[in-house]
Amino acid sequence: MVFLFTGSTMALSALDFLLASKKSEITGLQQLLQMGKLVGAISQLVHVLQRERGTANIYLCSQGKMWGDRLYGRALKVQQAEQIVHQQLAELDPMNSGLSNASRLFSRIAAFLHSLSTLPLLRKQVQELTIGQPEAMLQYCEAIRTHLALIFEAADASCDPLISRSLLAMFSFMQGKELAGQERALGAAGFAACHFTDRTHQQLLDLIDGQERCFQTFFEFADARCVALWQRQLAHDSSEFERLRRIACTLVTPIGQPQELALRWFELATTRIDGMKQVEERLETILMACCRQRILDAETSRLRQEKEMVLIPPHDNHYPALIPPQLSRSILELVQQQSRQLQAQDAELANLRSTLAERKLVERAKGLLMQHHAMTEPQAHKALREMAMKQNKKLVEIAEAIISVAAVLGKTSL
Amino acid sequence: MVFLFTGSTMALSALDFLLASKKSEITGLQQLLQMGKLVGAISQLVHVLQRERGTANIYLCSQGKMWGDRLYGRALKVQQAEQIVHQQLAELDPMNSGLSNASRLFSRIAAFLHSLSTLPLLRKQVQELTIGQPEAMLQYCEAIRTHLALIFEAADASCDPLISRSLLAMFSFMQGKELAGQERALGAAGFAACHFTDRTHQQLLDLIDGQERCFQTFFEFADARCVALWQRQLAHDSSEFERLRRIACTLVTPIGQPQELALRWFELATTRIDGMKQVEERLETILMACCRQRILDAETSRLRQEKEMVLIPPHDNHYPALIPPQLSRSILELVQQQSRQLQAQDAELANLRSTLAERKLVERAKGLLMQHHAMTEPQAHKALREMAMKQNKKLVEIAEAIISVAAVLGKTSL
């Protein structure tokens, strides 16, 4: 019967889509590499912004007596870091981007850029002492939170489990470092004013607690080399810093010369934070190396694929040709090879994605609490945890409840 | 102090990324619309392939005495449906695609196209009676399974919760319909051969059970109008069909004229399956309408966004200009608006994604069981469920265990 061997033209074959699949995999990895560069640039920006915040705190709490001369240099460093971020952002080519999930990422970048644009006014107010320390601190923290949210979104957009893990480790570590930065700023303010309130004591304790929590997540997802580096640093934490920590967390009026204590505290806390920056840089190096290796692997695999395709004897591309069984098996082997490779990542990616999704909801609920109930990040986290314990529910369930209540009240926001 | 007001050029602003975010959202929705068309074309292809399978079964089981004259028409319908799928695939433009998660999708399409290319040989063997009914049935089922896997992947690639829900409902319904198609084919084979084994009885019972399970998921995710349509059809299920079902599930040798019984069974089962096709078409119509509405909404929102941007007075695009607080608030309002809109979908999307991820793992574990232990889909599902109950674990945990064991044994596959 002849009918079986005539028919329509087969425009695109299985092999065409195999090549397209591999090409798309490589494009995705290249985009992740670009994202990795952006994350590195933001990590640097956050670092110098944290230092500017600490300096501004000391300046404000000493009624402009201390570190007025340092403000300029700090702001300059931030502007330099901003410039590098801008270069990376321009390379994303937003209007012609093939990035997946890009609408969420771009929306985050818009929020990030807006937060940067509020800094000049803040600096002017700090400079002129027309803003209080708590309010200035709040604005710096809010800006940094917007920066970190961008990194979290990048982790969520990744389709590679290994790279998602790296990004999640990086986000958690940066979050921990940010809490350390807040601790430095709050402590510096207290020492400079020579006064700690009960509220400040509790805030400091919460910040220390929060750092532990973030580093736990880091331990869970980070590369073993980064974990080792951080553990070595933890082993060398200075006892002097711990002593000042204890003073800041327990005394109302520290004994000693305010200026000296503030400077010493800031110096020690900065050494510690600079150590964290090293870990962060290591995390970034490994992230980039991981991206580059994955691209190389995918390229090698594409070359092998193309080579094997050449071995497939030319056959009629018109459907429905009766493809010889042997040829059909060769094609099937190639199809299954690609499929196996992608599916090997699926289970892990699925687990990571649900981890990320839960964290995203918790972060958002915390953000709402911070915004509408004037809480700090650790306070918001504590509040969530307590609600969860009381109601015997999971943290993420409480977070979902808070988000839906806020949605009903029209209070949803960044 | 002047330093605060000089600095680098701000290449891209928050507003640029806001526009890019909206544009990317619209592009994503347009790609989903295209995907919806592909899903519709595949639904039609699966439908005619199911009918070809049933016809081939009757032909083979009657030793070529019945329906030899129908084979040509069935194959022709399949080829016509294939042509439409090919048109849709060409529109995906795989080598220049900005589709997210495209490597997985394209890999599935490659597998799908390969399975189509195996059909001409299968038809030749059926025609010449050189293949047994069980083996032919297996090959048809495998091809259809590859088709359905493609639809599942499309649901997974969607970033819109409403559309993901629609696609998931569609996938579950198509899966249920496929089990109904297998029931028709198996029953037709039994009636045509005038013999049902104990094994066939059990297989039929499992297929009926499996349909229930799929339709439950459909109820969970489908639009209320589709659910109502399906419930109306269920209310009109024929008692004659149920009587033949009972005979097929319980008797070894049905009483009556084999040819007549087979024809009647096939006719009634086909009426039922054609009804399912109507529901499927309704699902597709609603899916497409949903896509189009979402695109319209996003376009409207983009126009409004652009209009509001025009209202923002022109300001120096060079950083760090001191943006007036009022202007800064206008930009913030726009940024938050977009962010709110995207985040409103996040919680639901997160839940859906984890549902999808679990289903994906379960589907894959079932696939492995089917391949390496020669099980049918309902048998594989039953085996998974029994293991889960015995070990007091979740279905997805058992699925993960099976997949990792298979990976170690090098048995992973499609």
PDB file of N, CA, C and O in Angstrom, chain A residues 365-399:
ATOM      1  N   ALA A 365       6.790  38.425  53.524  1.00  0.00           N
ATOM      2  CA  ALA A 365       6.000  38.647  54.741  1.00  0.00           C
ATOM      3  C   ALA A 365       6.801  39.500  55.724  1.00  0.00           C
ATOM      4  O   ALA A 365       6.273  40.437  56.341  1.00  0.00           O
ATOM      5  N   LYS A 366       8.103  39.198  55.829  1.00  0.00           N
ATOM      6  CA  LYS A 366       8.951  40.006  56.711  1.00  0.00           C
ATOM      7  C   LYS A 366       8.940  41.459  56.245  1.00  0.00           C
ATOM      8  O   LYS A 366       8.819  42.384  57.057  1.00  0.00           O
ATOM      9  N   GLY A 367       9.065  41.660  54.948  1.00  0.00           N
ATOM     10  CA  GLY A 367       9.064  43.011  54.390  1.00  0.00           C
ATOM     11  C   GLY A 367       7.796  43.763  54.761  1.00  0.00           C
ATOM     12  O   GLY A 367       7.842  44.945  55.133  1.00  0.00           O
ATOM     13  N   LEU A 368       6.669  43.065  54.688  1.00  0.00           N
ATOM     14  CA  LEU A 368       5.393  43.709  55.028  1.00  0.00           C
ATOM     15  C   LEU A 368       5.361  44.095  56.503  1.00  0.00           C
ATOM     16  O   LEU A 368       4.931  45.197  56.868  1.00  0.00           O
ATOM     17  N   LEU A 369       5.831  43.173  57.353  1.00  0.00           N
ATOM     18  CA  LEU A 369       5.866  43.475  58.791  1.00  0.00           C
ATOM     19  C   LEU A 369       6.778  44.671  59.070  1.00  0.00           C
ATOM     20  O   LEU A 369       6.458  45.551  59.867  1.00  0.00           O
ATOM     21  N   MET A 370       7.930  44.685  58.376  1.00  0.00           N
ATOM     22  CA  MET A 370       8.883  45.770  58.592  1.00  0.00           C
ATOM     23  C   MET A 370       8.270  47.114  58.192  1.00  0.00           C
ATOM     24  O   MET A 370       8.455  48.131  58.857  1.00  0.00           O
ATOM     25  N   GLN A 371       7.517  47.079  57.082  1.00  0.00           N
ATOM     26  CA  GLN A 371       6.976  48.311  56.547  1.00  0.00           C
ATOM     27  C   GLN A 371       5.789  48.835  57.349  1.00  0.00           C
ATOM     28  O   GLN A 371       5.685  50.023  57.610  1.00  0.00           O
ATOM     29  N   HIS A 372       4.894  47.927  57.694  1.00  0.00           N
ATOM     30  CA  HIS A 372       3.645  48.392  58.297  1.00  0.00           C
ATOM     31  C   HIS A 372       3.642  48.327  59.813  1.00  0.00           C
ATOM     32  O   HIS A 372       2.741  48.827  60.458  1.00  0.00           O
ATOM     33  N   HIS A 373       4.650  47.659  60.389  1.00  0.00           N
ATOM     34  CA  HIS A 373       4.702  47.593  61.840  1.00  0.00           C
ATOM     35  C   HIS A 373       6.043  48.088  62.362  1.00  0.00           C
ATOM     36  O   HIS A 373       6.397  47.803  63.507  1.00  0.00           O
ATOM     37  N   ALA A 374       6.766  48.791  61.490  1.00  0.00           N
ATOM     38  CA  ALA A 374       8.040  49.404  61.881  1.00  0.00           C
ATOM     39  C   ALA A 374       8.945  48.427  62.624  1.00  0.00           C
ATOM     40  O   ALA A 374       9.458  48.713  63.699  1.00  0.00           O
ATOM     41  N   MET A 375       9.098  47.224  62.074  1.00  0.00           N
ATOM     42  CA  MET A 375       9.997  46.248  62.693  1.00  0.00           C
ATOM     43  C   MET A 375      11.320  46.221  61.934  1.00  0.00           C
ATOM     44  O   MET A 375      11.380  46.572  60.763  1.00  0.00           O
ATOM     45  N   THR A 376      12.380  45.752  62.603  1.00  0.00           N
ATOM     46  CA  THR A 376      13.626  45.473  61.903  1.00  0.00           C
ATOM     47  C   THR A 376      13.512  44.058  61.330  1.00  0.00           C
ATOM     48  O   THR A 376      12.585  43.313  61.681  1.00  0.00           O
ATOM     49  N   GLU A 377      14.470  43.678  60.489  1.00  0.00           N
ATOM     50  CA  GLU A 377      14.407  42.354  59.871  1.00  0.00           C
ATOM     51  C   GLU A 377      14.401  41.245  60.920  1.00  0.00           C
ATOM     52  O   GLU A 377      13.529  40.380  60.902  1.00  0.00           O
ATOM     53  N   PRO A 378      15.317  41.284  61.903  1.00  0.00           N
ATOM     54  CA  PRO A 378      15.302  40.197  62.897  1.00  0.00           C
ATOM     55  C   PRO A 378      14.014  40.190  63.728  1.00  0.00           C
ATOM     56  O   PRO A 378      13.506  39.125  64.069  1.00  0.00           O
ATOM     57  N   GLN A 379      13.477  41.375  64.015  1.00  0.00           N
ATOM     58  CA  GLN A 379      12.210  41.424  64.755  1.00  0.00           C
ATOM     59  C   GLN A 379      11.093  40.774  63.953  1.00  0.00           C
ATOM     60  O   GLN A 379      10.291  40.001  64.488  1.00  0.00           O
ATOM     61  N   ALA A 380      11.064  41.105  62.671  1.00  0.00           N
ATOM     62  CA  ALA A 380      10.031  40.539  61.806  1.00  0.00           C
ATOM     63  C   ALA A 380      10.169  39.018  61.757  1.00  0.00           C
ATOM     64  O   ALA A 380       9.174  38.294  61.838  1.00  0.00           O
ATOM     65  N   HIS A 381      11.410  38.544  61.679  1.00  0.00           N
ATOM     66  CA  HIS A 381      11.630  37.107  61.639  1.00  0.00           C
ATOM     67  C   HIS A 381      11.163  36.447  62.933  1.00  0.00           C
ATOM     68  O   HIS A 381      10.509  35.405  62.918  1.00  0.00           O
ATOM     69  N   LYS A 382      11.490  37.085  64.049  1.00  0.00           N
ATOM     70  CA  LYS A 382      11.069  36.561  65.349  1.00  0.00           C
ATOM     71  C   LYS A 382       9.545  36.515  65.453  1.00  0.00           C
ATOM     72  O   LYS A 382       8.976  35.535  65.937  1.00  0.00           O
ATOM     73  N   ALA A 383       8.911  37.596  64.987  1.00  0.00           N
ATOM     74  CA  ALA A 383       7.449  37.669  65.058  1.00  0.00           C
ATOM     75  C   ALA A 383       6.825  36.525  64.255  1.00  0.00           C
ATOM     76  O   ALA A 383       5.913  35.838  64.737  1.00  0.00           O
ATOM     77  N   LEU A 384       7.358  36.294  63.050  1.00  0.00           N
ATOM     78  CA  LEU A 384       6.851  35.199  62.222  1.00  0.00           C
ATOM     79  C   LEU A 384       7.023  33.864  62.932  1.00  0.00           C
ATOM     80  O   LEU A 384       6.108  33.033  62.975  1.00  0.00           O
ATOM     81  N   ARG A 385       8.227  33.659  63.496  1.00  0.00           N
ATOM     82  CA  ARG A 385       8.533  32.386  64.137  1.00  0.00           C
ATOM     83  C   ARG A 385       7.614  32.143  65.322  1.00  0.00           C
ATOM     84  O   ARG A 385       7.125  31.041  65.548  1.00  0.00           O
ATOM     85  N   GLU A 386       7.366  33.212  66.086  1.00  0.00           N
ATOM     86  CA  GLU A 386       6.494  33.060  67.255  1.00  0.00           C
ATOM     87  C   GLU A 386       5.051  32.747  66.859  1.00  0.00           C
ATOM     88  O   GLU A 386       4.401  31.899  67.468  1.00  0.00           O
ATOM     89  N   MET A 387       4.583  33.439  65.819  1.00  0.00           N
ATOM     90  CA  MET A 387       3.232  33.133  65.336  1.00  0.00           C
ATOM     91  C   MET A 387       3.138  31.679  64.898  1.00  0.00           C
ATOM     92  O   MET A 387       2.172  30.986  65.195  1.00  0.00           O
ATOM     93  N   ALA A 388       4.188  31.219  64.188  1.00  0.00           N
ATOM     94  CA  ALA A 388       4.195  29.842  63.691  1.00  0.00           C
ATOM     95  C   ALA A 388       4.163  28.853  64.852  1.00  0.00           C
ATOM     96  O   ALA A 388       3.420  27.877  64.836  1.00  0.00           O
ATOM     97  N   MET A 389       4.961  29.134  65.885  1.00  0.00           N
ATOM     98  CA  MET A 389       5.007  28.217  67.021  1.00  0.00           C
ATOM     99  C   MET A 389       3.666  28.182  67.748  1.00  0.00           C
ATOM    100  O   MET A 389       3.154  27.130  68.080  1.00  0.00           O
ATOM    101  N   LYS A 390       3.101  29.382  67.977  1.00  0.00           N
ATOM    102  CA  LYS A 390       1.827  29.450  68.700  1.00  0.00           C
ATOM    103  C   LYS A 390       0.729  28.698  67.969  1.00  0.00           C
ATOM    104  O   LYS A 390      -0.091  28.026  68.575  1.00  0.00           O
ATOM    105  N   GLN A 391       0.698  28.866  66.640  1.00  0.00           N
ATOM    106  CA  GLN A 391      -0.381  28.250  65.870  1.00  0.00           C
ATOM    107  C   GLN A 391       0.007  26.871  65.354  1.00  0.00           C
ATOM    108  O   GLN A 391      -0.734  26.262  64.583  1.00  0.00           O
ATOM    109  N   ASN A 392       1.201  26.428  65.766  1.00  0.00           N
ATOM    110  CA  ASN A 392       1.675  25.116  65.352  1.00  0.00           C
ATOM    111  C   ASN A 392       1.640  24.950  63.832  1.00  0.00           C
ATOM    112  O   ASN A 392       1.159  23.954  63.302  1.00  0.00           O
ATOM    113  N   LYS A 393       2.122  25.998  63.146  1.00  0.00           N
ATOM    114  CA  LYS A 393       2.147  25.959  61.683  1.00  0.00           C
ATOM    115  C   LYS A 393       3.568  26.179  61.181  1.00  0.00           C
ATOM    116  O   LYS A 393       4.453  26.576  61.932  1.00  0.00           O
ATOM    117  N   LYS A 394       3.750  25.929  59.872  1.00  0.00           N
ATOM    118  CA  LYS A 394       5.064  26.174  59.279  1.00  0.00           C
ATOM    119  C   LYS A 394       5.246  27.677  59.033  1.00  0.00           C
ATOM    120  O   LYS A 394       4.272  28.410  58.830  1.00  0.00           O
ATOM    121  N   LEU A 395       6.506  28.102  59.050  1.00  0.00           N
ATOM    122  CA  LEU A 395       6.823  29.506  58.827  1.00  0.00           C
ATOM    123  C   LEU A 395       6.190  30.014  57.532  1.00  0.00           C
ATOM    124  O   LEU A 395       5.633  31.118  57.478  1.00  0.00           O
ATOM    125  N   VAL A 396       6.262  29.172  56.500  1.00  0.00           N
ATOM    126  CA  VAL A 396       5.778  29.608  55.195  1.00  0.00           C
ATOM    127  C   VAL A 396       4.248  29.760  55.194  1.00  0.00           C
ATOM    128  O   VAL A 396       3.709  30.626  54.500  1.00  0.00           O
ATOM    129  N   GLU A 397       3.573  28.967  55.998  1.00  0.00           N
ATOM    130  CA  GLU A 397       2.110  29.096  56.075  1.00  0.00           C
ATOM    131  C   GLU A 397       1.719  30.431  56.704  1.00  0.00           C
ATOM    132  O   GLU A 397       0.790  31.107  56.248  1.00  0.00           O
ATOM    133  N   ILE A 398       2.446  30.799  57.760  1.00  0.00           N
ATOM    134  CA  ILE A 398       2.191  32.091  58.402  1.00  0.00           C
ATOM    135  C   ILE A 398       2.483  33.215  57.406  1.00  0.00           C
ATOM    136  O   ILE A 398       1.722  34.187  57.278  1.00  0.00           O
ATOM    137  N   ALA A 399       3.586  33.053  56.666  1.00  0.00           N
ATOM    138  CA  ALA A 399       3.965  34.076  55.686  1.00  0.00           C
ATOM    139  C   ALA A 399       2.849  34.250  54.650  1.00  0.00           C
ATOM    140  O   ALA A 399       2.436  35.366  54.345  1.00  0.00           O
TER     141      ALA A 399
END
